[in-house]
Amino acid sequence: MPPKPQVFKSPDGREFTVKTEYRDYMMNNFFSFKNKVNETEPLVRLPGSIDGQMYDISDCENSTLLVLDHSEQVQIDQCKNCRIFIAACASSIFIRNCEGCTFYTACRQLRLREAVNCTFYIYSMSEVHIEYSNGLKFAPFNGGYPDHEKHLKTANLDIKNNLW
């Protein structure tokens, strides 16, 4: 008798027997905000919904996006006039080709490329890397929520060591 295939189940109940299909589905539907334009209410990923996975934000405009959980790495590309909150990233946040956005980020490393007229409220354990950007404003991180301290600890971020 052949072994029963492994089944991967997404939070919405969809089942997969091929792991790559499951991962692609999860990334597109649960570990990203893509093509969010003129959202009238904030879009939120609640504590426990990311649980240390990578997260991707791209092609968003005039929207508020909140990731209230710890993540491994975050990529933010091609956003315009958005407010974006990243609670606790264990490694790097990459922000590329964004304009007129306000970012609230807590991470080990923040890397910016081609960011224009953006404001950053930063917690970073290393100096911010900036390439081909202009019109940027910086201030210390000033966000939070009830589980935030726990998520910062899970991501191994020492809040006393902020090199914003």
PDB file of C-alpha atoms in Angstrom:
ATOM      1  CA  MET A   1       0.000   0.000   0.000  1.00  0.00           C
ATOM      2  CA  PRO A   2       1.502   3.395  -0.982  1.00  0.00           C
ATOM      3  CA  PRO A   3       1.932   5.939   1.797  1.00  0.00           C
ATOM      4  CA  LYS A   4      -0.781   8.535   2.190  1.00  0.00           C
ATOM      5  CA  PRO A   5       0.343  11.895   0.708  1.00  0.00           C
ATOM      6  CA  GLN A   6       1.076  14.716   3.148  1.00  0.00           C
ATOM      7  CA  VAL A   7      -1.676  17.322   3.205  1.00  0.00           C
ATOM      8  CA  PHE A   8      -0.975  21.006   3.832  1.00  0.00           C
ATOM      9  CA  LYS A   9      -3.950  23.035   5.039  1.00  0.00           C
ATOM     10  CA  SER A  10      -4.217  26.825   4.808  1.00  0.00           C
ATOM     11  CA  PRO A  11      -6.033  28.918   7.462  1.00  0.00           C
ATOM     12  CA  ASP A  12      -9.024  29.272   5.128  1.00  0.00           C
ATOM     13  CA  GLY A  13      -9.376  25.475   4.903  1.00  0.00           C
ATOM     14  CA  ARG A  14      -7.908  24.926   1.447  1.00  0.00           C
ATOM     15  CA  GLU A  15      -5.830  21.729   1.241  1.00  0.00           C
ATOM     16  CA  PHE A  16      -2.704  21.028  -0.832  1.00  0.00           C
ATOM     17  CA  THR A  17      -0.642  17.901  -1.447  1.00  0.00           C
ATOM     18  CA  VAL A  18       2.180  19.773  -3.193  1.00  0.00           C
ATOM     19  CA  LYS A  19       4.216  21.855  -0.730  1.00  0.00           C
ATOM     20  CA  THR A  20       5.321  24.486  -3.289  1.00  0.00           C
ATOM     21  CA  GLU A  21       1.692  25.142  -4.275  1.00  0.00           C
ATOM     22  CA  TYR A  22       0.795  25.492  -0.586  1.00  0.00           C
ATOM     23  CA  ARG A  23       3.678  27.951   0.019  1.00  0.00           C
ATOM     24  CA  ASP A  24       2.763  30.039  -3.036  1.00  0.00           C
ATOM     25  CA  TYR A  25      -0.874  30.169  -1.926  1.00  0.00           C
ATOM     26  CA  MET A  26       0.104  31.169   1.620  1.00  0.00           C
ATOM     27  CA  MET A  27       2.486  33.874   0.365  1.00  0.00           C
ATOM     28  CA  ASN A  28      -0.105  35.358  -1.996  1.00  0.00           C
ATOM     29  CA  ASN A  29      -3.041  35.201   0.407  1.00  0.00           C
ATOM     30  CA  PHE A  30      -1.705  35.415   3.962  1.00  0.00           C
ATOM     31  CA  PHE A  31       1.894  36.690   3.948  1.00  0.00           C
ATOM     32  CA  SER A  32       1.500  39.729   1.706  1.00  0.00           C
ATOM     33  CA  PHE A  33      -0.383  42.901   0.893  1.00  0.00           C
ATOM     34  CA  LYS A  34      -0.332  43.339  -2.890  1.00  0.00           C
ATOM     35  CA  ASN A  35      -2.162  45.779  -5.146  1.00  0.00           C
ATOM     36  CA  LYS A  36      -4.056  47.430  -2.294  1.00  0.00           C
ATOM     37  CA  VAL A  37      -5.236  50.802  -3.600  1.00  0.00           C
ATOM     38  CA  ASN A  38      -7.446  53.383  -1.858  1.00  0.00           C
ATOM     39  CA  GLU A  39      -8.401  51.029   0.974  1.00  0.00           C
ATOM     40  CA  THR A  40     -10.800  52.950   3.241  1.00  0.00           C
ATOM     41  CA  GLU A  41     -10.054  50.885   6.374  1.00  0.00           C
ATOM     42  CA  PRO A  42      -6.621  49.797   7.638  1.00  0.00           C
ATOM     43  CA  LEU A  43      -5.574  46.320   6.498  1.00  0.00           C
ATOM     44  CA  VAL A  44      -4.235  44.353   9.472  1.00  0.00           C
ATOM     45  CA  ARG A  45      -2.327  41.120  10.008  1.00  0.00           C
ATOM     46  CA  LEU A  46      -3.063  40.225  13.623  1.00  0.00           C
ATOM     47  CA  PRO A  47      -0.683  38.746  16.208  1.00  0.00           C
ATOM     48  CA  GLY A  48      -0.030  35.067  15.473  1.00  0.00           C
ATOM     49  CA  SER A  49      -0.951  35.331  11.786  1.00  0.00           C
ATOM     50  CA  ILE A  50       2.627  35.708  10.461  1.00  0.00           C
ATOM     51  CA  ASP A  51       4.540  33.857  13.203  1.00  0.00           C
ATOM     52  CA  GLY A  52       8.051  34.528  11.920  1.00  0.00           C
ATOM     53  CA  GLN A  53       7.436  34.062   8.194  1.00  0.00           C
ATOM     54  CA  MET A  54       8.673  36.378   5.427  1.00  0.00           C
ATOM     55  CA  TYR A  55       6.275  39.155   4.445  1.00  0.00           C
ATOM     56  CA  ASP A  56       5.848  41.036   1.167  1.00  0.00           C
ATOM     57  CA  ILE A  57       4.141  44.375   0.478  1.00  0.00           C
ATOM     58  CA  SER A  58       3.999  45.673  -3.091  1.00  0.00           C
ATOM     59  CA  ASP A  59       2.135  47.929  -5.491  1.00  0.00           C
ATOM     60  CA  CYS A  60      -0.028  49.587  -2.844  1.00  0.00           C
ATOM     61  CA  GLU A  61      -1.332  53.152  -2.874  1.00  0.00           C
ATOM     62  CA  ASN A  62      -3.242  55.421  -0.470  1.00  0.00           C
ATOM     63  CA  SER A  63      -3.700  52.659   2.115  1.00  0.00           C
ATOM     64  CA  THR A  64      -2.792  51.861   5.729  1.00  0.00           C
ATOM     65  CA  LEU A  65      -1.106  48.463   6.197  1.00  0.00           C
ATOM     66  CA  LEU A  66      -0.326  46.974   9.615  1.00  0.00           C
ATOM     67  CA  VAL A  67       1.714  43.840  10.345  1.00  0.00           C
ATOM     68  CA  LEU A  68       1.177  43.277  14.083  1.00  0.00           C
ATOM     69  CA  ASP A  69       3.345  40.168  14.456  1.00  0.00           C
ATOM     70  CA  HIS A  70       6.973  39.131  14.241  1.00  0.00           C
ATOM     71  CA  SER A  71       8.419  38.302  10.828  1.00  0.00           C
ATOM     72  CA  GLU A  72      11.716  37.021   9.452  1.00  0.00           C
ATOM     73  CA  GLN A  73      12.218  39.440   6.556  1.00  0.00           C
ATOM     74  CA  VAL A  74      10.024  42.090   4.931  1.00  0.00           C
ATOM     75  CA  GLN A  75      10.146  43.490   1.399  1.00  0.00           C
ATOM     76  CA  ILE A  76       8.202  46.636   0.525  1.00  0.00           C
ATOM     77  CA  ASP A  77       8.177  47.703  -3.129  1.00  0.00           C
ATOM     78  CA  GLN A  78       6.402  50.274  -5.300  1.00  0.00           C
ATOM     79  CA  CYS A  79       4.163  51.844  -2.647  1.00  0.00           C
ATOM     80  CA  LYS A  80       2.814  55.381  -2.844  1.00  0.00           C
ATOM     81  CA  ASN A  81       1.194  57.530  -0.137  1.00  0.00           C
ATOM     82  CA  CYS A  82       0.786  54.614   2.279  1.00  0.00           C
ATOM     83  CA  ARG A  83       1.166  54.284   6.045  1.00  0.00           C
ATOM     84  CA  ILE A  84       2.959  51.026   6.847  1.00  0.00           C
ATOM     85  CA  PHE A  85       3.626  49.533  10.299  1.00  0.00           C
ATOM     86  CA  ILE A  86       6.023  46.575  10.666  1.00  0.00           C
ATOM     87  CA  ALA A  87       6.078  45.463  14.309  1.00  0.00           C
ATOM     88  CA  ALA A  88       9.144  43.225  14.670  1.00  0.00           C
ATOM     89  CA  CYS A  89      11.372  41.947  11.872  1.00  0.00           C
ATOM     90  CA  ALA A  90      14.129  39.553  12.988  1.00  0.00           C
ATOM     91  CA  SER A  91      16.412  40.385  10.043  1.00  0.00           C
ATOM     92  CA  SER A  92      16.082  42.977   7.262  1.00  0.00           C
ATOM     93  CA  ILE A  93      13.361  45.227   5.955  1.00  0.00           C
ATOM     94  CA  PHE A  94      13.965  46.251   2.335  1.00  0.00           C
ATOM     95  CA  ILE A  95      12.056  49.331   1.148  1.00  0.00           C
ATOM     96  CA  ARG A  96      12.397  50.089  -2.565  1.00  0.00           C
ATOM     97  CA  ASN A  97      10.797  52.518  -5.010  1.00  0.00           C
ATOM     98  CA  CYS A  98       8.342  54.064  -2.541  1.00  0.00           C
ATOM     99  CA  GLU A  99       7.064  57.632  -2.574  1.00  0.00           C
ATOM    100  CA  GLY A 100       5.229  59.790  -0.036  1.00  0.00           C
ATOM    101  CA  CYS A 101       4.877  56.984   2.517  1.00  0.00           C
ATOM    102  CA  THR A 102       5.156  56.955   6.301  1.00  0.00           C
ATOM    103  CA  PHE A 103       6.838  53.877   7.775  1.00  0.00           C
ATOM    104  CA  TYR A 104       6.894  52.603  11.359  1.00  0.00           C
ATOM    105  CA  THR A 105       9.486  49.812  11.450  1.00  0.00           C
ATOM    106  CA  ALA A 106      11.238  47.731  14.097  1.00  0.00           C
ATOM    107  CA  CYS A 107      13.998  45.531  12.679  1.00  0.00           C
ATOM    108  CA  ARG A 108      17.577  44.341  12.871  1.00  0.00           C
ATOM    109  CA  GLN A 109      18.483  46.165   9.635  1.00  0.00           C
ATOM    110  CA  LEU A 110      16.669  48.699   7.435  1.00  0.00           C
ATOM    111  CA  ARG A 111      17.707  49.106   3.797  1.00  0.00           C
ATOM    112  CA  LEU A 112      16.267  51.855   1.577  1.00  0.00           C
ATOM    113  CA  ARG A 113      16.627  52.292  -2.172  1.00  0.00           C
ATOM    114  CA  GLU A 114      14.893  54.876  -4.330  1.00  0.00           C
ATOM    115  CA  ALA A 115      12.634  56.143  -1.553  1.00  0.00           C
ATOM    116  CA  VAL A 116      11.328  59.677  -2.163  1.00  0.00           C
ATOM    117  CA  ASN A 117       9.642  62.080   0.279  1.00  0.00           C
ATOM    118  CA  CYS A 118       9.045  59.408   2.929  1.00  0.00           C
ATOM    119  CA  THR A 119       9.006  59.629   6.727  1.00  0.00           C
ATOM    120  CA  PHE A 120      10.482  56.856   8.869  1.00  0.00           C
ATOM    121  CA  TYR A 121       9.859  56.133  12.553  1.00  0.00           C
ATOM    122  CA  ILE A 122      12.596  53.582  13.125  1.00  0.00           C
ATOM    123  CA  TYR A 123      13.892  51.068  15.573  1.00  0.00           C
ATOM    124  CA  SER A 124      16.980  49.414  14.051  1.00  0.00           C
ATOM    125  CA  MET A 125      19.842  47.475  15.635  1.00  0.00           C
ATOM    126  CA  SER A 126      22.166  48.659  12.846  1.00  0.00           C
ATOM    127  CA  GLU A 127      22.606  51.892  10.960  1.00  0.00           C
ATOM    128  CA  VAL A 128      20.097  52.516   8.171  1.00  0.00           C
ATOM    129  CA  HIS A 129      21.439  51.851   4.648  1.00  0.00           C
ATOM    130  CA  ILE A 130      20.220  54.462   2.143  1.00  0.00           C
ATOM    131  CA  GLU A 131      20.774  54.351  -1.637  1.00  0.00           C
ATOM    132  CA  TYR A 132      19.488  56.700  -4.369  1.00  0.00           C
ATOM    133  CA  SER A 133      16.864  58.352  -2.142  1.00  0.00           C
ATOM    134  CA  ASN A 134      15.890  61.931  -1.309  1.00  0.00           C
ATOM    135  CA  GLY A 135      13.475  63.984   0.774  1.00  0.00           C
ATOM    136  CA  LEU A 136      13.574  61.526   3.697  1.00  0.00           C
ATOM    137  CA  LYS A 137      12.750  62.323   7.339  1.00  0.00           C
ATOM    138  CA  PHE A 138      13.727  60.149  10.312  1.00  0.00           C
ATOM    139  CA  ALA A 139      12.615  59.861  13.942  1.00  0.00           C
ATOM    140  CA  PRO A 140      12.713  57.144  16.601  1.00  0.00           C
ATOM    141  CA  PHE A 141      10.096  54.388  16.505  1.00  0.00           C
ATOM    142  CA  ASN A 142       6.894  55.393  18.306  1.00  0.00           C
ATOM    143  CA  GLY A 143       4.341  52.626  17.780  1.00  0.00           C
ATOM    144  CA  GLY A 144       3.036  49.712  19.798  1.00  0.00           C
ATOM    145  CA  TYR A 145       0.182  47.359  20.658  1.00  0.00           C
ATOM    146  CA  PRO A 146      -0.491  44.902  23.537  1.00  0.00           C
ATOM    147  CA  ASP A 147       1.693  41.995  22.232  1.00  0.00           C
ATOM    148  CA  HIS A 148       4.438  44.193  20.793  1.00  0.00           C
ATOM    149  CA  GLU A 149       7.041  43.658  23.533  1.00  0.00           C
ATOM    150  CA  LYS A 150       6.619  39.877  23.203  1.00  0.00           C
ATOM    151  CA  HIS A 151       7.070  40.060  19.418  1.00  0.00           C
ATOM    152  CA  LEU A 152      10.193  42.222  19.753  1.00  0.00           C
ATOM    153  CA  LYS A 153      11.703  39.624  22.115  1.00  0.00           C
ATOM    154  CA  THR A 154      10.742  36.748  19.795  1.00  0.00           C
ATOM    155  CA  ALA A 155      12.521  38.569  16.937  1.00  0.00           C
ATOM    156  CA  ASN A 156      15.589  39.038  19.216  1.00  0.00           C
ATOM    157  CA  LEU A 157      15.406  42.826  18.996  1.00  0.00           C
ATOM    158  CA  ASP A 158      16.989  44.613  21.958  1.00  0.00           C
ATOM    159  CA  ILE A 159      14.909  47.766  22.343  1.00  0.00           C
ATOM    160  CA  LYS A 160      17.754  49.454  24.268  1.00  0.00           C
ATOM    161  CA  ASN A 161      19.997  49.329  21.166  1.00  0.00           C
ATOM    162  CA  ASN A 162      18.308  51.661  18.665  1.00  0.00           C
ATOM    163  CA  LEU A 163      20.582  53.110  15.953  1.00  0.00           C
ATOM    164  CA  TRP A 164      17.843  54.979  14.088  1.00  0.00           C
TER     165      TRP A 164
END
